[in-house]
Short mmCIF file of C-alpha atoms in Angstrom, two decimals:
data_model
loop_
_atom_site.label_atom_id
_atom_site.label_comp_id
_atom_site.label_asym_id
_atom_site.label_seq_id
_atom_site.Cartn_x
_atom_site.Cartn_y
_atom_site.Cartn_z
CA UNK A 518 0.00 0.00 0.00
CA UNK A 519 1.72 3.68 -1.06
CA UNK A 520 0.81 6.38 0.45
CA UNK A 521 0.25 9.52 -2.09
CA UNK A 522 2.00 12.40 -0.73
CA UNK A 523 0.86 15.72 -2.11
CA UNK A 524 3.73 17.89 -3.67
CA UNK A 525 5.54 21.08 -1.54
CA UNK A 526 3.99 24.44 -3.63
CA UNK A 527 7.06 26.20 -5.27
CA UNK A 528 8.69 28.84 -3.32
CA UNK A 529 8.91 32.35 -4.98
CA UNK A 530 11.69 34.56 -4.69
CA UNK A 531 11.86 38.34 -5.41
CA UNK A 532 13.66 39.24 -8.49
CA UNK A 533 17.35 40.71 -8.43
CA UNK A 534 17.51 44.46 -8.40
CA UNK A 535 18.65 45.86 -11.86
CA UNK A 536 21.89 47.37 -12.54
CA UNK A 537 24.10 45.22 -10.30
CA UNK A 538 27.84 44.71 -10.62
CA UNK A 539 29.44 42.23 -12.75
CA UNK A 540 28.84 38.63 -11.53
CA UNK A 541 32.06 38.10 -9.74
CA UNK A 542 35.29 40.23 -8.90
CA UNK A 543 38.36 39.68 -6.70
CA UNK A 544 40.23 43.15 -5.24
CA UNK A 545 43.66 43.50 -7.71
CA UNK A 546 45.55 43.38 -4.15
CA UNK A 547 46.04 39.98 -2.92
CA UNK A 548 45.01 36.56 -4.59
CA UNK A 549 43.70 35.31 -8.26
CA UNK A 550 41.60 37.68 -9.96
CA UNK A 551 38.42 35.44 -10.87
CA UNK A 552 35.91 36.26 -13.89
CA UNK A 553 32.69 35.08 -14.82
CA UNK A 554 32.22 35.61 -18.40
CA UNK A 555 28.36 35.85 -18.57
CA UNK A 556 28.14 38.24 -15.94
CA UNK A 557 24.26 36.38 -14.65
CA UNK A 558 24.13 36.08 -10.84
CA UNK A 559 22.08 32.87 -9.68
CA UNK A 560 18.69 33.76 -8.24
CA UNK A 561 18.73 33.34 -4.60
CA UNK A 562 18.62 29.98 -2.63
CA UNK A 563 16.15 28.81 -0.39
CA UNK A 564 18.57 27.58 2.79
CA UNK A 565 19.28 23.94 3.20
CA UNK A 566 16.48 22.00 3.84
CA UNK A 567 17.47 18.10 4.96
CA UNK A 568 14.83 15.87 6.42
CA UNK A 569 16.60 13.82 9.37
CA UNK A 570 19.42 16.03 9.03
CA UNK A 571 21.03 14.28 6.21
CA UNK A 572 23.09 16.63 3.74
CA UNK A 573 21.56 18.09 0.94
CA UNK A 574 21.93 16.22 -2.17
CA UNK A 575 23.57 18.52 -4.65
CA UNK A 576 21.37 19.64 -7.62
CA UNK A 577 21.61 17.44 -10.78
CA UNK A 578 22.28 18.97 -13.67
CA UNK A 579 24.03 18.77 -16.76
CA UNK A 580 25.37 22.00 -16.89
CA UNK A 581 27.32 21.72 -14.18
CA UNK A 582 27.27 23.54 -10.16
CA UNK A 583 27.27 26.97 -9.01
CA UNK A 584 29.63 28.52 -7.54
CA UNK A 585 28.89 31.58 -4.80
CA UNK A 586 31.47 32.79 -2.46
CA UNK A 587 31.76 35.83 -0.73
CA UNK A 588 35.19 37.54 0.96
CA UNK A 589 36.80 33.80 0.97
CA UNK A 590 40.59 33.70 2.21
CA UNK A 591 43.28 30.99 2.81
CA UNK A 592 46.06 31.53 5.49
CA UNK A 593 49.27 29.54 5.23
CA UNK A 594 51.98 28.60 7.24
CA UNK A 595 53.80 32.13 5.46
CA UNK A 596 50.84 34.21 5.77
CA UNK A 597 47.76 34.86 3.59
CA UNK A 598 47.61 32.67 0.23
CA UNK A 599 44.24 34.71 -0.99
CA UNK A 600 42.16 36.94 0.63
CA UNK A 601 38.94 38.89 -0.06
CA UNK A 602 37.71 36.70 -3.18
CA UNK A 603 34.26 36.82 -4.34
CA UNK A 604 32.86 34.94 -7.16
CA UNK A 605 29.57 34.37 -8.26
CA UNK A 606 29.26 31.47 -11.53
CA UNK A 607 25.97 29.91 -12.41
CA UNK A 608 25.96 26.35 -13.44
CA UNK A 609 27.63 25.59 -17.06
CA UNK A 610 29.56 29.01 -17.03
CA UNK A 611 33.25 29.41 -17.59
CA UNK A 612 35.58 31.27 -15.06
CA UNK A 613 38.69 32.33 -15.41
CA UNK A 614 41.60 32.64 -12.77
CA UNK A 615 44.23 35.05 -13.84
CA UNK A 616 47.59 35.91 -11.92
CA UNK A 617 51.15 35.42 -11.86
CA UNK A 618 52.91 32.37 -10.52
CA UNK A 619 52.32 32.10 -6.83
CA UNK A 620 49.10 34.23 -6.23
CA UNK A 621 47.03 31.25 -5.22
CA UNK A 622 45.09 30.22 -7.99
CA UNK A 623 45.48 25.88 -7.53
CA UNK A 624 44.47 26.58 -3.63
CA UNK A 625 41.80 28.50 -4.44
CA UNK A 626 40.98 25.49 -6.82
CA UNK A 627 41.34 23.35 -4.61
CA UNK A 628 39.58 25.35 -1.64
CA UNK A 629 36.62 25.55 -3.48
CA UNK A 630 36.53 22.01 -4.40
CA UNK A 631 36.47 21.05 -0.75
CA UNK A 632 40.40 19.38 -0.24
CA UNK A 633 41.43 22.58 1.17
CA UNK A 634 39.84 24.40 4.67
CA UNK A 635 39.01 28.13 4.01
CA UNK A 636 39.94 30.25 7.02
CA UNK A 637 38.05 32.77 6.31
CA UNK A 638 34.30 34.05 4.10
CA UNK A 639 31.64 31.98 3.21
CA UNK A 640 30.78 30.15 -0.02
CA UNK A 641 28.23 27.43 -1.95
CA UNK A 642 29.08 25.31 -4.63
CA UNK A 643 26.26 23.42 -6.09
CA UNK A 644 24.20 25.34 -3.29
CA UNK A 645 26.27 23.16 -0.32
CA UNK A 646 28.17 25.45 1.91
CA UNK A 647 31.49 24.06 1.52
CA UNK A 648 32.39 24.42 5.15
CA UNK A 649 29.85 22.29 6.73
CA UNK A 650 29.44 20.06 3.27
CA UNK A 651 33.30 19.89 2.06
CA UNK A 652 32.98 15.98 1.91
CA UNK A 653 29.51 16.60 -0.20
CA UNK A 654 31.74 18.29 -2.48
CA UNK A 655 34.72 16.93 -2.82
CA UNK A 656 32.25 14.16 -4.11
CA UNK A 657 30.73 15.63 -6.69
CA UNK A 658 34.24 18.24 -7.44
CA UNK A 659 36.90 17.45 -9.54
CA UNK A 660 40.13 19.15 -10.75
CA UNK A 661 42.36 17.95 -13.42
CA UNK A 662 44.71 19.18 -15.49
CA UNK A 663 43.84 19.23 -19.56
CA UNK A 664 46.76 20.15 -21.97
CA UNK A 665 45.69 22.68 -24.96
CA UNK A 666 42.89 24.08 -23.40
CA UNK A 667 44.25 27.53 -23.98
CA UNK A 668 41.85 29.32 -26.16
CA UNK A 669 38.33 28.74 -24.69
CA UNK A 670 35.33 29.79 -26.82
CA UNK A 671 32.74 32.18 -24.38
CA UNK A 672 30.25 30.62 -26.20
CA UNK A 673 30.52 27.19 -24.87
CA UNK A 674 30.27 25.33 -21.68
CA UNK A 675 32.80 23.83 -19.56
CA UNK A 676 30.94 20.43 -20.64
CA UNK A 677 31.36 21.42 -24.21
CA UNK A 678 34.66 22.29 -23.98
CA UNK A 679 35.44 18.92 -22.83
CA UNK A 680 33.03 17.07 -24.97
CA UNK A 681 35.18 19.00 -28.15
CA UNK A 682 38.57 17.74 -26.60
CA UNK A 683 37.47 13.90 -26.07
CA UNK A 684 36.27 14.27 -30.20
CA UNK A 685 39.66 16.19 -31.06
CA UNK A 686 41.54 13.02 -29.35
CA UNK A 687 39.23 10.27 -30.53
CA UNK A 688 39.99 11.60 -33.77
CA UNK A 689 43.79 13.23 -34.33
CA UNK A 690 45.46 11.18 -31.33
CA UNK A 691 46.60 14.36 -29.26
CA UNK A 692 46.26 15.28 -25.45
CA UNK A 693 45.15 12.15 -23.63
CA UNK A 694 42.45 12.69 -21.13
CA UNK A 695 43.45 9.97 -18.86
CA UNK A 696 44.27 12.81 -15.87
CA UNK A 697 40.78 14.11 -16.37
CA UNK A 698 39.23 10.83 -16.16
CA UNK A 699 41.36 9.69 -12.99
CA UNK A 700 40.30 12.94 -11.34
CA UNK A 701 36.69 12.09 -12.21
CA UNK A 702 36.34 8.23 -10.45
CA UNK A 703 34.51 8.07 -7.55
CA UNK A 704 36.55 7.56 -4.27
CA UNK A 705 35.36 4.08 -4.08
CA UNK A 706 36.95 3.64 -7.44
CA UNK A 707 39.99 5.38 -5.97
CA UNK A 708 40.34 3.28 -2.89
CA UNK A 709 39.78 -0.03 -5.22
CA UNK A 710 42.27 1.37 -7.44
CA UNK A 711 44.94 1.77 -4.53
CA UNK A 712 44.34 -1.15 -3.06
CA UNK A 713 44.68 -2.90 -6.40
CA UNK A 714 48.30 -1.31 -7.12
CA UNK A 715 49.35 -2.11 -3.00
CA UNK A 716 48.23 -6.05 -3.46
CA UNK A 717 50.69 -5.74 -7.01
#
């Protein structure tokens, strides 16, 4: 016997004033200046919600997660790695980190996938606050590096970008993906994978 449950009414939210800033900025001093290309800030989220307190599940989509923070910062062992960073991507866009050698652009990478701890600011990727949800993230994050993806076309999605490059290998034999796809395997997959090359 099922029991019919009827469905939650959707919430409503209160459009965006016009004439905002662009989407996301970093201060020139300290850290990687960030960029959001199509300059659309995500409508704003409903807080978590998570019936017997179990994390949010991260909103499926193809085009990708959002990415929100606001005055995020990283402190080192030497002092401050980034400081003051704000970015604001909806899902699918491309953003680009710009900066010399040394600024902090991997650890801000990797801070916002959830393998490093932010000391300071607040931020959301797939609407999961990475502080409280870093595991949630770091399972549904990935970094990897992709050779020849230099010149990236505005026009297309990160998704796109790496559709065209698995087409361009298939095809002409150049850049192999396989450090994309090993940063893409689940950490079960991982852990099998390690225990695999420690029984060899």
């Amino acid at each position: 016997m099922t029991r019919h449950q009827p469905e939650p009414e959707p919430e409503h939210h209160p459009e965006p004033a016009a004439g905002g800033g662009p989407a996301s900025q970093a201060p020139a001093g300290h850290g990687p200046e960030v960029a959001a290309p199509d300059g659309t800030p995500d409508a704003p989220r409903p807080k978590d919600a998570s019936p017997a307190g179990r994390a949010p599940a991260p909103a499926e989509s193809r085009e990708g997660a959002s990415v929100e923070a606001d005055g995020i910062g990283l402190k080192g062992p030497r002092g401050w790695v980034f400081r003051d960073v704000r970015v604001e991507a909806a899902a699918g866009s491309v953003v680009a980190l710009t900066g010399a050698s040394g600024t902090g652009r991997t650890c801000l990478l990797l801070a916002l996938t959830g393998r490093m701890r932010l000391t300071e600011g607040e931020a959301r990727v797939g609407g999961l606050r990475l502080r409280k949800k870093a595991s949630a993230v770091r399972r549904t994050a990935a970094l990897a590096h992709v050779p020849g993806v230099d010149d990236l076309e505005p026009s297309l999605t990160v998704g796109e970008h790496l559709r065209e490059r698995v087409l361009l290998q298939r095809r002409y034999g150049i850049a192999p993906l396989a450090a994309l796809k090993a940063a893409l395997r689940s950490p079960r997959q991982r852990r099998a994978d390690a225990r695999r090359l420690h029984d060899e």
